[in-house]
Amino acid sequence: MTGVGVGIIGTGFMGKAHALAYRTAASLFPLRARPVLEMVADVDHAAAERAHRSFGFRRLTKDWRELVADPAVHIVCITTPTALHYEMALAAIAAGKHVHCEKPLAESEAKAGAMVQAAEAASIRTQVGFNYLKNPLLGLAREMIAGGELGEITGFRGSHAEDYMADPEAPFTWRLDPAGAGVLADLGSHIIGLARFLLGPITAVIADLETVVKERPVVRGSAERRAVTVDDIARLTVRFARGCGGTIEASWVATGRTMQLGFEISGTKGALAFTQERLNELLFHRAGGPASRRGFLRIEAGPEHPPYGFFCPAPGHQLGFNDLKTIEAADFLQMIEGGPAKGPDFREGWEIQKVVETAVRSSRVRAWLSVP
Amino acid sequence: MTGVGVGIIGTGFMGKAHALAYRTAASLFPLRARPVLEMVADVDHAAAERAHRSFGFRRLTKDWRELVADPAVHIVCITTPTALHYEMALAAIAAGKHVHCEKPLAESEAKAGAMVQAAEAASIRTQVGFNYLKNPLLGLAREMIAGGELGEITGFRGSHAEDYMADPEAPFTWRLDPAGAGVLADLGSHIIGLARFLLGPITAVIADLETVVKERPVVRGSAERRAVTVDDIARLTVRFARGCGGTIEASWVATGRTMQLGFEISGTKGALAFTQERLNELLFHRAGGPASRRGFLRIEAGPEHPPYGFFCPAPGHQLGFNDLKTIEAADFLQMIEGGPAKGPDFREGWEIQKVVETAVRSSRVRAWLSVP
Amino acid sequence: MTGVGVGIIGTGFMGKAHALAYRTAASLFPLRARPVLEMVADVDHAAAERAHRSFGFRRLTKDWRELVADPAVHIVCITTPTALHYEMALAAIAAGKHVHCEKPLAESEAKAGAMVQAAEAASIRTQVGFNYLKNPLLGLAREMIAGGELGEITGFRGSHAEDYMADPEAPFTWRLDPAGAGVLADLGSHIIGLARFLLGPITAVIADLETVVKERPVVRGSAERRAVTVDDIARLTVRFARGCGGTIEASWVATGRTMQLGFEISGTKGALAFTQERLNELLFHRAGGPASRRGFLRIEAGPEHPPYGFFCPAPGHQLGFNDLKTIEAADFLQMIEGGPAKGPDFREGWEIQKVVETAVRSSRVRAWLSVP
Amino acid sequence: MTGVGVGIIGTGFMGKAHALAYRTAASLFPLRARPVLEMVADVDHAAAERAHRSFGFRRLTKDWRELVADPAVHIVCITTPTALHYEMALAAIAAGKHVHCEKPLAESEAKAGAMVQAAEAASIRTQVGFNYLKNPLLGLAREMIAGGELGEITGFRGSHAEDYMADPEAPFTWRLDPAGAGVLADLGSHIIGLARFLLGPITAVIADLETVVKERPVVRGSAERRAVTVDDIARLTVRFARGCGGTIEASWVATGRTMQLGFEISGTKGALAFTQERLNELLFHRAGGPASRRGFLRIEAGPEHPPYGFFCPAPGHQLGFNDLKTIEAADFLQMIEGGPAKGPDFREGWEIQKVVETAVRSSRVRAWLSVP
């Protein structure tokens, strides 16, 4: 068994999550090649040192280009702010590395498209960090839909609402960069990705985006303000290629909500409801049974929902957020070893970005637009 | 169509609930004889006048004996404090009236037994006001158990917890009368009745009763205190005649709970869970299906759960507390007309009282006792 | 105390609900003038006779015009299919009666406007049967919003989804009448009304309406089909006059849902969430407290939420659907006696209808439209 | 920074959980000495090799005595069936190792007591694997109780119910060993430990234990049966040293339940409710506020509940089962480094075992017994 060198750029929330995920995936999943935390890169040297020490990376660097170029690094994880994804990914692809990039893939669909082209031309493998899709119960939901348990789908209602920007004094960050979308890129991409994961392509959209907090302090506590131009709330009505319609909402000013990533799907034979607030539960209604026993079934995650069983042999014990990231890493490692392509890859990240960007334009022109 | 004269003694919470229930039952249920609010009795004349006016009683009186003796009164509803039930019920029975008495039936099982004997000797019909049993979903639960959907029952866990006596400054009332039990008689009788309704006779009990608030003001705000000797919390472990065991708890100092009358029942083939806090929902688990679709089904009340349909033709619209009382009245009226005996009658009220009293003695002697 | 004569046209689901509501309101609420069930009208004579007998109406008729003209009838309740509301209401207004009309007010906003003009010219009182607005917890929600407990409102997400038309074999009914809207008029009017009740006027809308079941049997089981042209699902994005945006969805093909009338409202200081599926619960989040005690509070209906206390003096006992209708009747009776105008009146019904109709047009032209 | 050698005996469910936990703790928590997976022992050599490979143990052995004696091993984790704990722990203690033993500590309180004596005499550190106690929200609950937020505690109702032995064809295992208790030792020890964690010592108990499935196949599918003598369900009523009472139930035949480890605690000023089925939520009621805003608050786990923040900087993202085990390992490592003793240690495991054993005897003699 030889090792697969993992290099991680960035040591924040997602950088740590990637490090932990690759390490844990190596232990819990049946992989042929053992992943090795080969190198970590952070412009903040102290941060890189902390990560190096905590996660047992073999080496560290301040320069992500060094990481990308290193021959012992086979997978490059990009966990930096969105605006940096493009340059880093292209460099990693050029160096022949597999790339695991955080979401959203890029701040524009044009850049995302270029990343896809580069990746596909280079025949390297890609993964985008839409970790919530890795929930075993969402895998079940997708399988139920694909298998016809819900009949013909008639509607989708989805949202991703949190409140981390609800405080008007929350400072300006890179997430508010006028070059991209705001919440629609940050959280909206999750629920758009989930809609596509379950129901397939979105073909048209009408959107209403608004900026609730018009200016924010440049840093917390500062009197100096910077104007915010991106969306705090995005409301989309969409049409799917399969023929049904739906609504999608994203908000980061949804006071009191910390993880309201959820949906309700109706079909002619059944329905599903889910919220990431209770990520180990999936509600399922099956039409047509005896009316006196009618209702929603609360399916609880267990080893029958792969790959839950790699984490715990007993049902009801529950997965957490970091476990979803571990599944993401394991799926990518397995694909690199020749296993099935579970995605979402760069192409899917691009498709999601197209919906985001079409929605932004739709909101500006106040009209329905086709997703290219 | 001739009328059935209803006489109601008492005009408090339950007096009003009876008046409303009989009036509404007459409209919603297919009865042969229309109930008529014939007379209301209250020692407080102004209260009797208010009830007379509000509910359209034909006549009123300060003297319950007059009501009991009145030839136009066919059903006597007793909604006074427990200590008065015995005398009133015996008088009503002696006068040949059907008796609908609030719970608990009496402050002692001896008196309850005498009431049963009198009623059965006189061949009149009786009903005790355990209104929660009238919930259509509990009828479904009983039917599912009787029909074997849960297999052999292996355990019961029930409670009725509220907090209306949690405040130490809540004053002394007739409910604290040392002659009876405290919360075990008041709320415990509901959950004991429910346990019996679903699973049949309780044969043995060990109980631990305690008084949490040792003395209370004689009236709200008074400095004068009266010692409390009855139970604020009662914890019972029981054995059922059918062979299984269970626990039953009653508390009126359960801070924050206003209607936690609920249970969980396990069987070899299934399980049920319920709380009156969400009275229109019954949770049902069926063992043995595919593990990946396993969970509890949330059955929602609808017209398939008789007699819900008399209240509303559409599912999910929900019944409320007063509707349960209406079903109780309707069941009694239908029985008087020759319909099925749905109970709970005086005999059932007596059986419940036996469990209460055995539990009180068990707690004193600190030992398991058989229920006589 | 003199009586107020109530005449009810129609004896179906809503006809019965009105009869019960007026009778119960008379008993539970402190009214000066006692309502009397004076007359019932139904073209189906047997149905009229059944209602007459069940609810104790003084008189019955096959001809609604007779009812409208009767001098002992002071309030006319219109519970017939929508297409009949206009003619009946105008006749009742012309006869000087107060009118309590079921929702939606009319099948077109033009007719609704004419009804408003007639009513206001005649100085009679009107009420439209949006009974869900009468939930005491929604009164609390409105008060909290008006009182600033949620701060500035930043978003609304509402829906009314049921599944009574989900079965493709459910037959064609008057609700599918091409002259009106479909689910948007039937269920959508409830959630539009609720949005307005809580947040005030809606000024602009973009909508996407679709017909899921394209043709239905003319009667159940028939091979003969009739094309459906109205909406089975309606998805609206809206702007409120107060400055915030929101989404509104209506569906009667939402498999598994029987009463998903609900919303989530975000504000800068708090948030509310509600679903009629648990009508006795309101979720409230207050921003700004200690983070370790953060979450949504599940407020349970009780006597502190008027007029709950008229139904039951104890919290947690729960109201049901028919109780909401009783509150509606009581509010109307109290207004007629000179009490506050709680609405929704014809003018409000008209405003709701304007939103419905603007949405229908918006969906046709695929563009944002201002609500006139 | 030097390493702390971890040796793990056993490679099943818990063996893997320990390996993962120590590895992850090393990365997420600020430890001075880095834990190193030094050695794994399993009588099944192939299993040991798999664990060695998967988790990156430095060495492996078939002989646990070799592991215990190894000078590079500083912490010995015992994850074998209960009957082996005693011998292994004593050997490890004799070798001067810190011992992290799975629960229950031993199959008898006598043995548990001997283990405590040996450990305390040797001044080594101990930990028992009651991982659920490590939930940050239970830490909050304990702190709220200790800080008086609930006032004087008036009652406890706890249970741990699962269904992994509900199937009568589930075969005989070491958990059914007649030398110990059955479910009361296996699951009951968790809820007893939780009761003690929150409320302190239990002083008296009356218990009713029963064996629901009287005999089981020796291996799955076998016709050969072995009699079961231990409890499938245990129902306890208890008294706490602090003065309040409570009930505790354990069942492994609770059809449909996979992780119903929960409790409800009432106090004079507040109440808490929790179930491990939703381990990231704690329900809290505070008495005394305005009645119209009364209810239970659903507190959601977040970084304000240490050590949640080491796993994720954002609230609502949720911990899973394996994270609790990581906290357990981290707490033990930190204590070994001189940090606070968070327990539960062997002495606590012994105390829990005393309650278990007293309950077993109580059930036999059908009487209240003092916990020694």
mmCIF file of N, CA and C in Angstrom, chain B residues 300-346:
data_model
loop_
_atom_site.group_PDB
_atom_site.id
_atom_site.type_symbol
_atom_site.label_atom_id
_atom_site.label_comp_id
_atom_site.label_asym_id
_atom_site.label_seq_id
_atom_site.Cartn_x
_atom_site.Cartn_y
_atom_site.Cartn_z
ATOM 1 N N GLU B 300 -51.518 11.503 11.489
ATOM 2 C CA GLU B 300 -52.225 12.749 11.735
ATOM 3 C C GLU B 300 -53.716 12.457 11.777
ATOM 4 N N ALA B 301 -54.402 13.031 12.742
ATOM 5 C CA ALA B 301 -55.831 12.765 12.883
ATOM 6 C C ALA B 301 -56.603 13.223 11.656
ATOM 7 N N GLY B 302 -57.590 12.431 11.269
ATOM 8 C CA GLY B 302 -58.419 12.753 10.115
ATOM 9 C C GLY B 302 -59.737 12.017 10.193
ATOM 10 N N PRO B 303 -60.548 12.198 9.167
ATOM 11 C CA PRO B 303 -61.889 11.603 9.198
ATOM 12 C C PRO B 303 -61.883 10.078 9.208
ATOM 13 N N GLU B 304 -60.738 9.471 8.922
ATOM 14 C CA GLU B 304 -60.653 8.017 8.989
ATOM 15 C C GLU B 304 -60.553 7.546 10.432
ATOM 16 N N HIS B 305 -60.468 8.484 11.349
ATOM 17 C CA HIS B 305 -60.397 8.134 12.763
ATOM 18 C C HIS B 305 -61.673 8.600 13.441
ATOM 19 N N PRO B 306 -62.721 7.764 13.448
ATOM 20 C CA PRO B 306 -64.005 8.191 14.003
ATOM 21 C C PRO B 306 -63.858 8.614 15.460
ATOM 22 N N PRO B 307 -64.647 9.600 15.889
ATOM 23 C CA PRO B 307 -65.636 10.342 15.118
ATOM 24 C C PRO B 307 -65.118 11.692 14.606
ATOM 25 N N TYR B 308 -63.818 11.784 14.300
ATOM 26 C CA TYR B 308 -63.248 13.034 13.780
ATOM 27 C C TYR B 308 -64.117 13.634 12.669
ATOM 28 N N GLY B 309 -64.610 12.752 11.802
ATOM 29 C CA GLY B 309 -65.346 13.223 10.632
ATOM 30 C C GLY B 309 -66.603 14.007 10.955
ATOM 31 N N PHE B 310 -67.168 13.796 12.131
ATOM 32 C CA PHE B 310 -68.340 14.591 12.496
ATOM 33 C C PHE B 310 -67.973 16.050 12.759
ATOM 34 N N PHE B 311 -66.722 16.273 13.081
ATOM 35 C CA PHE B 311 -66.263 17.639 13.365
ATOM 36 C C PHE B 311 -65.777 18.343 12.114
ATOM 37 N N CYS B 312 -65.203 17.566 11.206
ATOM 38 C CA CYS B 312 -64.570 18.174 10.034
ATOM 39 C C CYS B 312 -64.343 17.081 8.995
ATOM 40 N N PRO B 313 -64.682 17.363 7.742
ATOM 41 C CA PRO B 313 -64.505 16.325 6.718
ATOM 42 C C PRO B 313 -63.068 16.223 6.193
ATOM 43 N N ALA B 314 -62.212 17.151 6.573
ATOM 44 C CA ALA B 314 -60.861 17.188 6.010
ATOM 45 C C ALA B 314 -59.827 16.804 7.067
ATOM 46 N N PRO B 315 -58.813 16.050 6.687
ATOM 47 C CA PRO B 315 -57.787 15.664 7.651
ATOM 48 C C PRO B 315 -56.900 16.853 8.011
ATOM 49 N N GLY B 316 -56.231 16.741 9.129
ATOM 50 C CA GLY B 316 -55.220 17.726 9.478
ATOM 51 C C GLY B 316 -55.761 19.030 10.028
ATOM 52 N N HIS B 317 -57.079 19.171 10.106
ATOM 53 C CA HIS B 317 -57.632 20.437 10.564
ATOM 54 C C HIS B 317 -57.617 20.544 12.086
ATOM 55 N N GLN B 318 -57.603 19.426 12.746
ATOM 56 C CA GLN B 318 -57.354 19.324 14.180
ATOM 57 C C GLN B 318 -58.546 19.587 15.100
ATOM 58 N N LEU B 319 -58.633 18.654 16.043
ATOM 59 C CA LEU B 319 -59.586 18.781 17.134
ATOM 60 C C LEU B 319 -58.911 19.496 18.298
ATOM 61 N N GLY B 320 -59.728 20.082 19.151
ATOM 62 C CA GLY B 320 -59.227 20.720 20.360
ATOM 63 C C GLY B 320 -59.824 20.067 21.594
ATOM 64 N N PHE B 321 -59.492 20.626 22.742
ATOM 65 C CA PHE B 321 -59.929 20.028 23.997
ATOM 66 C C PHE B 321 -61.447 19.902 24.082
ATOM 67 N N ASN B 322 -62.158 20.962 23.746
ATOM 68 C CA ASN B 322 -63.615 20.916 23.902
ATOM 69 C C ASN B 322 -64.256 19.868 23.000
ATOM 70 N N ASP B 323 -63.608 19.581 21.892
ATOM 71 C CA ASP B 323 -64.140 18.546 21.005
ATOM 72 C C ASP B 323 -64.095 17.171 21.679
ATOM 73 N N LEU B 324 -63.061 16.937 22.478
ATOM 74 C CA LEU B 324 -62.986 15.640 23.171
ATOM 75 C C LEU B 324 -64.152 15.494 24.134
ATOM 76 N N LYS B 325 -64.493 16.599 24.793
ATOM 77 C CA LYS B 325 -65.626 16.570 25.722
ATOM 78 C C LYS B 325 -66.925 16.326 24.957
ATOM 79 N N THR B 326 -67.004 16.886 23.783
ATOM 80 C CA THR B 326 -68.201 16.658 22.962
ATOM 81 C C THR B 326 -68.332 15.176 22.599
ATOM 82 N N ILE B 327 -67.218 14.558 22.262
ATOM 83 C CA ILE B 327 -67.276 13.122 21.950
ATOM 84 C C ILE B 327 -67.729 12.336 23.177
ATOM 85 N N GLU B 328 -67.241 12.735 24.329
ATOM 86 C CA GLU B 328 -67.648 12.060 25.570
ATOM 87 C C GLU B 328 -69.162 12.136 25.763
ATOM 88 N N ALA B 329 -69.698 13.345 25.577
ATOM 89 C CA ALA B 329 -71.146 13.508 25.721
ATOM 90 C C ALA B 329 -71.890 12.684 24.675
ATOM 91 N N ALA B 330 -71.402 12.721 23.449
ATOM 92 C CA ALA B 330 -72.066 11.986 22.363
ATOM 93 C C ALA B 330 -72.043 10.485 22.635
ATOM 94 N N ASP B 331 -70.908 9.986 23.085
ATOM 95 C CA ASP B 331 -70.821 8.558 23.400
ATOM 96 C C ASP B 331 -71.853 8.174 24.462
ATOM 97 N N PHE B 332 -72.000 9.042 25.440
ATOM 98 C CA PHE B 332 -72.941 8.740 26.521
ATOM 99 C C PHE B 332 -74.375 8.781 26.014
ATOM 100 N N LEU B 333 -74.659 9.799 25.233
ATOM 101 C CA LEU B 333 -76.010 9.909 24.663
ATOM 102 C C LEU B 333 -76.328 8.695 23.784
ATOM 103 N N GLN B 334 -75.352 8.294 22.992
ATOM 104 C CA GLN B 334 -75.603 7.154 22.097
ATOM 105 C C GLN B 334 -75.789 5.866 22.886
ATOM 106 N N MET B 335 -75.057 5.722 23.972
ATOM 107 C CA MET B 335 -75.230 4.529 24.794
ATOM 108 C C MET B 335 -76.620 4.517 25.414
ATOM 109 N N ILE B 336 -77.039 5.682 25.885
ATOM 110 C CA ILE B 336 -78.376 5.772 26.476
ATOM 111 C C ILE B 336 -79.445 5.402 25.452
ATOM 112 N N GLU B 337 -79.179 5.716 24.203
ATOM 113 C CA GLU B 337 -80.114 5.358 23.125
ATOM 114 C C GLU B 337 -79.990 3.901 22.701
ATOM 115 N N GLY B 338 -79.100 3.171 23.366
ATOM 116 C CA GLY B 338 -78.970 1.764 23.012
ATOM 117 C C GLY B 338 -77.721 1.438 22.224
ATOM 118 N N GLY B 339 -76.883 2.426 22.031
ATOM 119 C CA GLY B 339 -75.634 2.198 21.313
ATOM 120 C C GLY B 339 -74.621 1.475 22.191
ATOM 121 N N PRO B 340 -73.442 1.245 21.642
ATOM 122 C CA PRO B 340 -72.416 0.508 22.370
ATOM 123 C C PRO B 340 -71.946 1.257 23.615
ATOM 124 N N ALA B 341 -71.536 0.497 24.621
ATOM 125 C CA ALA B 341 -71.022 1.082 25.858
ATOM 126 C C ALA B 341 -69.538 1.362 25.678
ATOM 127 N N LYS B 342 -69.213 2.596 25.444
ATOM 128 C CA LYS B 342 -67.816 2.935 25.184
ATOM 129 C C LYS B 342 -67.076 3.329 26.443
ATOM 130 N N GLY B 343 -67.797 3.649 27.476
ATOM 131 C CA GLY B 343 -67.161 3.968 28.728
ATOM 132 C C GLY B 343 -66.366 5.249 28.673
ATOM 133 N N PRO B 344 -65.580 5.526 29.710
ATOM 134 C CA PRO B 344 -65.515 4.784 30.952
ATOM 135 C C PRO B 344 -66.735 5.044 31.842
ATOM 136 N N ASP B 345 -67.305 3.952 32.357
ATOM 137 C CA ASP B 345 -68.464 4.071 33.235
ATOM 138 C C ASP B 345 -68.006 4.090 34.702
ATOM 139 N N PHE B 346 -68.965 4.067 35.612
ATOM 140 C CA PHE B 346 -68.625 4.112 37.035
ATOM 141 C C PHE B 346 -67.737 2.938 37.439
#
